[in-house]
GROMACS .gro file of C-alpha atoms in nm:
model
  319
    1MET     CA    1   2.104   0.361  -1.572
    2ALA     CA    2   1.983   0.487  -1.197
    3THR     CA    3   1.997   0.260  -0.867
    4GLN     CA    4   1.871   0.441  -0.600
    5TRP     CA    5   1.640   0.196  -0.488
    6LEU     CA    6   1.461   0.184  -0.130
    7ARG     CA    7   1.409   0.484  -0.151
    8ARG     CA    8   1.333   0.527   0.270
    9GLY     CA    9   1.508   0.858   0.307
   10TRP     CA   10   1.788   0.624   0.383
   11LEU     CA   11   2.097   0.898   0.328
   12ALA     CA   12   2.232   0.839   0.571
   13ALA     CA   13   2.245   0.491   0.586
   14CYS     CA   14   2.424   0.579   0.250
   15ALA     CA   15   2.687   0.592   0.402
   16SER     CA   16   2.721   0.215   0.494
   17ALA     CA   17   2.969  -0.012   0.273
   18LEU     CA   18   2.634  -0.277   0.270
   19LEU     CA   19   2.373   0.021   0.151
   20LEU     CA   20   2.641   0.202  -0.070
   21ALA     CA   21   2.521  -0.018  -0.418
   22SER     CA   22   2.181   0.077  -0.292
   23CYS     CA   23   2.227   0.484  -0.408
   24GLY     CA   24   2.317   0.702  -0.611
   25GLY     CA   25   2.167   0.843  -0.980
   26GLY     CA   26   2.250   0.895  -1.297
   27ASP     CA   27   2.020   0.924  -1.622
   28ILE     CA   28   1.762   0.687  -1.798
   29VAL     CA   29   1.858   0.577  -2.144
   30ASP     CA   30   1.653   0.295  -2.234
   31PRO     CA   31   1.325   0.368  -2.096
   32PHE     CA   32   1.134   0.004  -1.963
   33THR     CA   33   0.806  -0.099  -2.055
   34PRO     CA   34   0.607  -0.396  -1.860
   35SER     CA   35   0.478  -0.575  -2.077
   36ARG     CA   36   0.238  -0.635  -1.813
   37ILE     CA   37   0.145  -0.552  -1.507
   38VAL     CA   38   0.088  -0.845  -1.165
   39ALA     CA   39   0.002  -0.692  -0.848
   40PHE     CA   40  -0.038  -0.835  -0.484
   41GLY     CA   41  -0.082  -0.694  -0.159
   42ASP     CA   42  -0.442  -0.565   0.033
   43ALA     CA   43  -0.696  -0.380   0.003
   44MET     CA   44  -0.467  -0.062  -0.104
   45GLY     CA   45  -0.411  -0.242  -0.390
   46ASP     CA   46  -0.720  -0.466  -0.475
   47VAL     CA   47  -0.863  -0.369  -0.776
   48GLY     CA   48  -1.223  -0.565  -0.782
   49GLN     CA   49  -1.165  -0.916  -0.592
   50ASN     CA   50  -1.536  -0.916  -0.477
   51GLY     CA   51  -1.661  -0.678  -0.774
   52ALA     CA   52  -1.544  -0.412  -0.553
   53ARG     CA   53  -1.280  -0.116  -0.490
   54TYR     CA   54  -1.143   0.004  -0.118
   55THR     CA   55  -1.204   0.387  -0.232
   56VAL     CA   56  -1.519   0.553  -0.376
   57ASN     CA   57  -1.662   0.247  -0.641
   58ASP     CA   58  -1.703   0.572  -0.973
   59GLY     CA   59  -1.617   0.304  -1.190
   60THR     CA   60  -1.299   0.609  -1.314
   61ILE     CA   61  -0.914   0.454  -1.267
   62ASN     CA   62  -0.938   0.459  -0.902
   63VAL     CA   63  -0.705   0.225  -0.714
   64TRP     CA   64  -0.347   0.322  -0.748
   65THR     CA   65  -0.171   0.012  -0.897
   66GLU     CA   66  -0.421   0.050  -1.171
   67TYR     CA   67  -0.284   0.378  -1.231
   68VAL     CA   68   0.010   0.340  -1.244
   69ALA     CA   69  -0.058   0.036  -1.485
   70ALA     CA   70  -0.262   0.296  -1.703
   71GLN     CA   71   0.116   0.520  -1.801
   72TYR     CA   72   0.212   0.256  -1.934
   73GLY     CA   73  -0.039   0.109  -2.168
   74LEU     CA   74  -0.176  -0.195  -1.947
   75THR     CA   75  -0.476  -0.239  -1.756
   76LEU     CA   76  -0.547  -0.478  -1.425
   77GLU     CA   77  -0.814  -0.644  -1.355
   78PRO     CA   78  -0.820  -0.847  -1.068
   79SER     CA   79  -0.746  -1.209  -1.086
   80SER     CA   80  -1.089  -1.285  -0.972
   81SER     CA   81  -1.158  -1.213  -1.350
   82GLY     CA   82  -0.914  -1.365  -1.424
   83GLY     CA   83  -0.636  -1.132  -1.478
   84PHE     CA   84  -0.308  -0.948  -1.289
   85GLY     CA   85  -0.433  -0.813  -0.979
   86TYR     CA   86  -0.459  -1.017  -0.700
   87ALA     CA   87  -0.424  -0.796  -0.415
   88THR     CA   88  -0.704  -0.883  -0.208
   89GLY     CA   89  -0.895  -0.598   0.043
   90ASN     CA   90  -0.769  -0.754   0.463
   91ALA     CA   91  -0.508  -0.927   0.298
   92ARG     CA   92  -0.197  -1.042   0.574
   93VAL     CA   93   0.109  -1.090   0.454
   94LEU     CA   94   0.148  -1.422   0.654
   95ALA     CA   95  -0.076  -1.395   0.875
   96LYS     CA   96  -0.429  -1.604   0.959
   97PRO     CA   97  -0.678  -1.492   0.978
   98ASP     CA   98  -0.717  -1.147   0.797
   99ALA     CA   99  -0.817  -0.787   0.972
  100ALA     CA  100  -1.144  -0.858   0.959
  101GLY     CA  101  -1.167  -1.190   1.093
  102SER     CA  102  -1.212  -1.393   0.820
  103ASN     CA  103  -0.934  -1.750   0.670
  104ALA     CA  104  -1.075  -1.714   0.385
  105THR     CA  105  -0.859  -1.401   0.227
  106PRO     CA  106  -0.558  -1.587   0.050
  107THR     CA  107  -0.202  -1.387   0.280
  108VAL     CA  108   0.038  -1.203   0.025
  109LYS     CA  109   0.243  -1.546   0.003
  110GLU     CA  110  -0.036  -1.750  -0.099
  111GLN     CA  111  -0.115  -1.436  -0.353
  112ILE     CA  112   0.242  -1.521  -0.459
  113ASP     CA  113   0.185  -1.923  -0.479
  114ALA     CA  114  -0.127  -1.922  -0.703
  115PHE     CA  115   0.001  -1.683  -1.011
  116LEU     CA  116   0.381  -1.961  -1.006
  117ALA     CA  117   0.165  -2.267  -0.920
  118THR     CA  118   0.040  -2.121  -1.253
  119GLY     CA  119   0.252  -1.880  -1.454
  120THR     CA  120   0.645  -1.764  -1.474
  121LEU     CA  121   0.795  -1.408  -1.440
  122SER     CA  122   1.056  -1.197  -1.644
  123ASP     CA  123   1.221  -0.935  -1.749
  124GLU     CA  124   0.975  -0.797  -1.889
  125ASP     CA  125   0.720  -0.788  -1.563
  126MET     CA  126   0.617  -0.521  -1.355
  127ILE     CA  127   0.523  -0.698  -0.987
  128LEU     CA  128   0.385  -0.406  -0.792
  129VAL     CA  129   0.281  -0.496  -0.437
  130SER     CA  130   0.154  -0.298  -0.191
  131ALA     CA  131   0.075  -0.461   0.148
  132GLY     CA  132   0.122  -0.447   0.499
  133THR     CA  133  -0.131  -0.271   0.603
  134SER     CA  134  -0.397  -0.484   0.723
  135ASP     CA  135  -0.168  -0.594   0.885
  136VAL     CA  136  -0.059  -0.313   1.094
  137ILE     CA  137  -0.458  -0.272   1.124
  138ALA     CA  138  -0.528  -0.630   1.266
  139GLU     CA  139  -0.204  -0.604   1.560
  140VAL     CA  140  -0.350  -0.232   1.703
  141GLN     CA  141  -0.657  -0.346   1.649
  142ALA     CA  142  -0.517  -0.658   1.922
  143VAL     CA  143  -0.466  -0.395   2.131
  144LEU     CA  144  -0.735  -0.241   2.074
  145THR     CA  145  -0.932  -0.439   2.260
  146ASP     CA  146  -0.669  -0.540   2.520
  147ALA     CA  147  -0.670  -0.857   2.389
  148GLN     CA  148  -0.243  -0.853   2.318
  149THR     CA  149  -0.012  -0.567   2.462
  150GLU     CA  150   0.164  -0.229   2.290
  151GLU     CA  151   0.473  -0.403   2.260
  152GLN     CA  152   0.351  -0.828   2.208
  153MET     CA  153   0.169  -0.558   1.831
  154LEU     CA  154   0.535  -0.405   1.767
  155ALA     CA  155   0.635  -0.745   1.773
  156ALA     CA  156   0.455  -0.899   1.520
  157VAL     CA  157   0.442  -0.616   1.305
  158GLU     CA  158   0.834  -0.617   1.267
  159LYS     CA  159   0.763  -0.945   1.200
  160ALA     CA  160   0.519  -0.844   0.926
  161GLY     CA  161   0.784  -0.634   0.793
  162ARG     CA  162   1.070  -0.971   0.773
  163ASP     CA  163   0.807  -1.189   0.608
  164LEU     CA  164   0.714  -0.948   0.308
  165GLY     CA  165   1.094  -0.905   0.273
  166THR     CA  166   1.145  -1.274   0.225
  167GLN     CA  167   0.797  -1.299  -0.097
  168VAL     CA  168   0.989  -1.032  -0.239
  169ARG     CA  169   1.257  -1.168  -0.221
  170ARG     CA  170   1.096  -1.534  -0.372
  171LEU     CA  171   0.982  -1.255  -0.620
  172VAL     CA  172   1.291  -1.233  -0.717
  173ASP     CA  173   1.435  -1.542  -0.717
  174ALA     CA  174   1.187  -1.623  -0.924
  175GLY     CA  175   1.307  -1.409  -1.238
  176ALA     CA  176   1.092  -1.094  -1.163
  177GLU     CA  177   1.379  -0.768  -1.199
  178HIS     CA  178   1.179  -0.525  -1.162
  179VAL     CA  179   0.962  -0.487  -0.848
  180ILE     CA  180   0.836  -0.188  -0.707
  181VAL     CA  181   0.687  -0.179  -0.348
  182ALA     CA  182   0.408   0.046  -0.066
  183GLY     CA  183   0.405  -0.103   0.222
  184PRO     CA  184   0.156   0.087   0.508
  185TYR     CA  185   0.137   0.502   0.449
  186ASN     CA  186   0.184   0.592   0.851
  187LEU     CA  187  -0.199   0.586   0.951
  188GLY     CA  188  -0.184   0.823   1.232
  189ARG     CA  189  -0.287   1.033   1.019
  190SER     CA  190  -0.582   0.900   0.878
  191PRO     CA  191  -0.887   0.931   1.010
  192TRP     CA  192  -0.873   0.596   1.218
  193ALA     CA  193  -0.594   0.773   1.441
  194PHE     CA  194  -0.761   1.076   1.489
  195GLU     CA  195  -1.114   0.889   1.651
  196THR     CA  196  -0.937   0.619   1.843
  197GLY     CA  197  -0.681   0.942   1.911
  198ARG     CA  198  -0.427   0.667   1.923
  199ALA     CA  199  -0.221   0.869   1.682
  200ASP     CA  200   0.133   0.789   1.837
  201LEU     CA  201   0.048   0.443   1.846
  202LEU     CA  202  -0.012   0.361   1.490
  203GLU     CA  203   0.242   0.613   1.425
  204ARG     CA  204   0.511   0.346   1.531
  205ALA     CA  205   0.351   0.077   1.382
  206SER     CA  206   0.329   0.157   1.074
  207THR     CA  207   0.721   0.281   1.119
  208ARG     CA  208   0.790  -0.063   1.222
  209PHE     CA  209   0.683  -0.225   1.023
  210ASN     CA  210   0.876  -0.029   0.741
  211GLN     CA  211   1.138  -0.015   0.874
  212GLN     CA  212   1.198  -0.461   0.895
  213PHE     CA  213   1.056  -0.441   0.495
  214LEU     CA  214   1.347  -0.290   0.465
  215VAL     CA  215   1.601  -0.380   0.645
  216SER     CA  216   1.487  -0.750   0.439
  217VAL     CA  217   1.572  -0.622   0.112
  218VAL     CA  218   1.915  -0.393   0.190
  219ASP     CA  219   2.036  -0.673  -0.120
  220LEU     CA  220   1.828  -0.597  -0.359
  221GLY     CA  221   1.830  -0.287  -0.496
  222GLN     CA  222   1.897  -0.394  -0.849
  223SER     CA  223   1.558  -0.536  -0.835
  224VAL     CA  224   1.282  -0.374  -0.578
  225LEU     CA  225   1.285  -0.009  -0.527
  226TYR     CA  226   1.087   0.072  -0.241
  227VAL     CA  227   0.772   0.386  -0.258
  228ASP     CA  228   0.794   0.557   0.081
  229ALA     CA  229   0.402   0.557   0.078
  230ALA     CA  230   0.444   0.665   0.464
  231LEU     CA  231   0.634   1.012   0.337
  232PHE     CA  232   0.342   1.041   0.064
  233PHE     CA  233   0.137   1.071   0.277
  234ASN     CA  234   0.286   1.223   0.569
  235LEU     CA  235   0.321   1.509   0.234
  236VAL     CA  236  -0.028   1.593   0.180
  237THR     CA  237  -0.201   1.512   0.521
  238GLY     CA  238   0.048   1.778   0.659
  239SER     CA  239   0.007   2.014   0.362
  240PRO     CA  240  -0.356   1.925   0.194
  241GLN     CA  241  -0.394   2.277   0.034
  242SER     CA  242  -0.089   2.178  -0.240
  243TYR     CA  243  -0.228   1.931  -0.337
  244ASP     CA  244  -0.571   2.059  -0.399
  245LEU     CA  245  -0.704   1.897  -0.113
  246ALA     CA  246  -0.982   2.110   0.058
  247GLU     CA  247  -0.984   1.909   0.392
  248THR     CA  248  -0.949   2.072   0.750
  249ALA     CA  249  -0.917   1.763   0.959
  250PRO     CA  250  -0.823   1.404   0.863
  251SER     CA  251  -1.161   1.340   1.038
  252ALA     CA  252  -1.286   1.422   0.742
  253TYR     CA  253  -1.342   1.055   0.519
  254VAL     CA  254  -1.610   1.131   0.236
  255CYS     CA  255  -1.809   0.759   0.231
  256THR     CA  256  -2.147   0.697   0.459
  257SER     CA  257  -2.173   0.274   0.468
  258VAL     CA  258  -2.145   0.173   0.699
  259ASP     CA  259  -2.088  -0.225   0.783
  260PRO     CA  260  -2.282  -0.358   1.028
  261GLY     CA  261  -1.986  -0.655   0.960
  262PRO     CA  262  -1.567  -0.663   1.080
  263GLY     CA  263  -1.572  -0.433   0.782
  264ILE     CA  264  -1.159  -0.349   0.755
  265GLY     CA  265  -1.126  -0.424   1.083
  266THR     CA  266  -1.077  -0.126   1.235
  267GLY     CA  267  -1.515  -0.253   1.459
  268ALA     CA  268  -1.805  -0.419   1.325
  269GLY     CA  269  -2.068  -0.106   1.238
  270GLU     CA  270  -1.787   0.184   1.028
  271VAL     CA  271  -1.753   0.276   0.741
  272ASN     CA  272  -1.615   0.063   0.470
  273SER     CA  273  -1.499   0.157   0.094
  274ASN     CA  274  -1.555  -0.099  -0.017
  275LEU     CA  275  -1.971  -0.044   0.022
  276CYS     CA  276  -1.889   0.312  -0.115
  277THR     CA  277  -2.074   0.450  -0.440
  278PRO     CA  278  -2.154   0.796  -0.540
  279GLY     CA  279  -2.489   0.771  -0.359
  280THR     CA  280  -2.373   0.697   0.021
  281LEU     CA  281  -2.108   0.995   0.058
  282ALA     CA  282  -2.156   1.247   0.391
  283ALA     CA  283  -2.387   1.534   0.296
  284GLY     CA  284  -2.122   1.857   0.208
  285ARG     CA  285  -1.892   1.571   0.083
  286GLU     CA  286  -2.056   1.487  -0.231
  287GLN     CA  287  -1.743   1.647  -0.406
  288TYR     CA  288  -1.545   1.366  -0.334
  289THR     CA  289  -1.236   1.464  -0.549
  290PHE     CA  290  -1.155   1.734  -0.260
  291PHE     CA  291  -1.096   1.490  -0.025
  292LEU     CA  292  -0.835   1.210   0.093
  293PHE     CA  293  -0.991   0.921   0.323
  294ALA     CA  294  -1.267   0.751   0.172
  295ASP     CA  295  -1.359   0.582   0.557
  296ARG     CA  296  -1.142   0.544   0.855
  297VAL     CA  297  -0.853   0.390   0.680
  298TYR     CA  298  -0.876   0.381   0.268
  299PRO     CA  299  -0.804   0.662   0.031
  300THR     CA  300  -1.084   0.795  -0.215
  301PRO     CA  301  -1.034   0.763  -0.609
  302ARG     CA  302  -0.842   1.188  -0.565
  303GLY     CA  303  -0.577   0.999  -0.305
  304HIS     CA  304  -0.464   0.685  -0.546
  305GLN     CA  305  -0.447   0.900  -0.804
  306LEU     CA  306  -0.152   1.146  -0.607
  307PHE     CA  307   0.001   0.842  -0.471
  308GLY     CA  308   0.002   0.680  -0.827
  309ASP     CA  309   0.091   0.956  -0.951
  310TYR     CA  310   0.390   0.984  -0.674
  311ALA     CA  311   0.465   0.605  -0.752
  312SER     CA  312   0.511   0.690  -1.194
  313GLY     CA  313   0.739   0.932  -1.101
  314ARG     CA  314   0.935   0.709  -0.877
  315ILE     CA  315   0.964   0.415  -1.137
  316LYS     CA  316   1.012   0.600  -1.395
  317GLU     CA  317   1.282   0.834  -1.226
  318ARG     CA  318   1.478   0.446  -1.242
  319PHE     CA  319   1.391   0.312  -1.567
   0.00000   0.00000   0.00000
């Protein structure tokens, strides 16, 4: 069995005795095929809790968690429709209100609470956790509006990273043996960073969250696989042409679906991809499969497919 877990590029850290158990290699003899996929998290993994996704809503398999499920011949339906997709747009790990200021959105902890109240986990389940983006949005937005200092923001996102580790540990303790976790990608590469001129701040916030999460689950290498969204989106935004993407600037998001309310949490009156369809695309960007971002933060279906393919490869390497 391959044992290369918690893949954050920790090549140096693997020299320590603490991490040796999570590093290594080997051949997969009997590939794992899940009988069920359960997903928790925020908008990056939301498959339609309110009837729409945070991408271009084109009716395709357009969220990365759904894409991973499809690789195993499985579907992923939102829990609001009786399925096992609990991820909800703007959800934070533990804190309330959510990224858009609502107290009604279930946190990742509450999503897990709801599942465990009625279900159990087994070694035949695959658990997908996609969280942290909303925490970074909420805390950085508070800096941009002068509601807190940068130091306070960094402390808060670090705590949120550790909180996610606690929730992942709950899943493992409940019987999950195949937990795949994607933290926030580097939001310093997002259109939001480009438009606000705060790329450094957003990169530091994303990095601090992911670092603290990884430290908090370093002993769970037998059950937890970290899929490095930050690394992958850095590669894609650094060389979009290598992924058949036509965009030339990080501001090139395709949707025009302005939300007069708080939307995705980056400010009122901004584009919200949860409202986006093929009929609400910017002129010159109708061929949205050639662009990475749907709005200031969230990917197009093509972006989700690219990350889903990357995640599927990492999963199959391990299993």
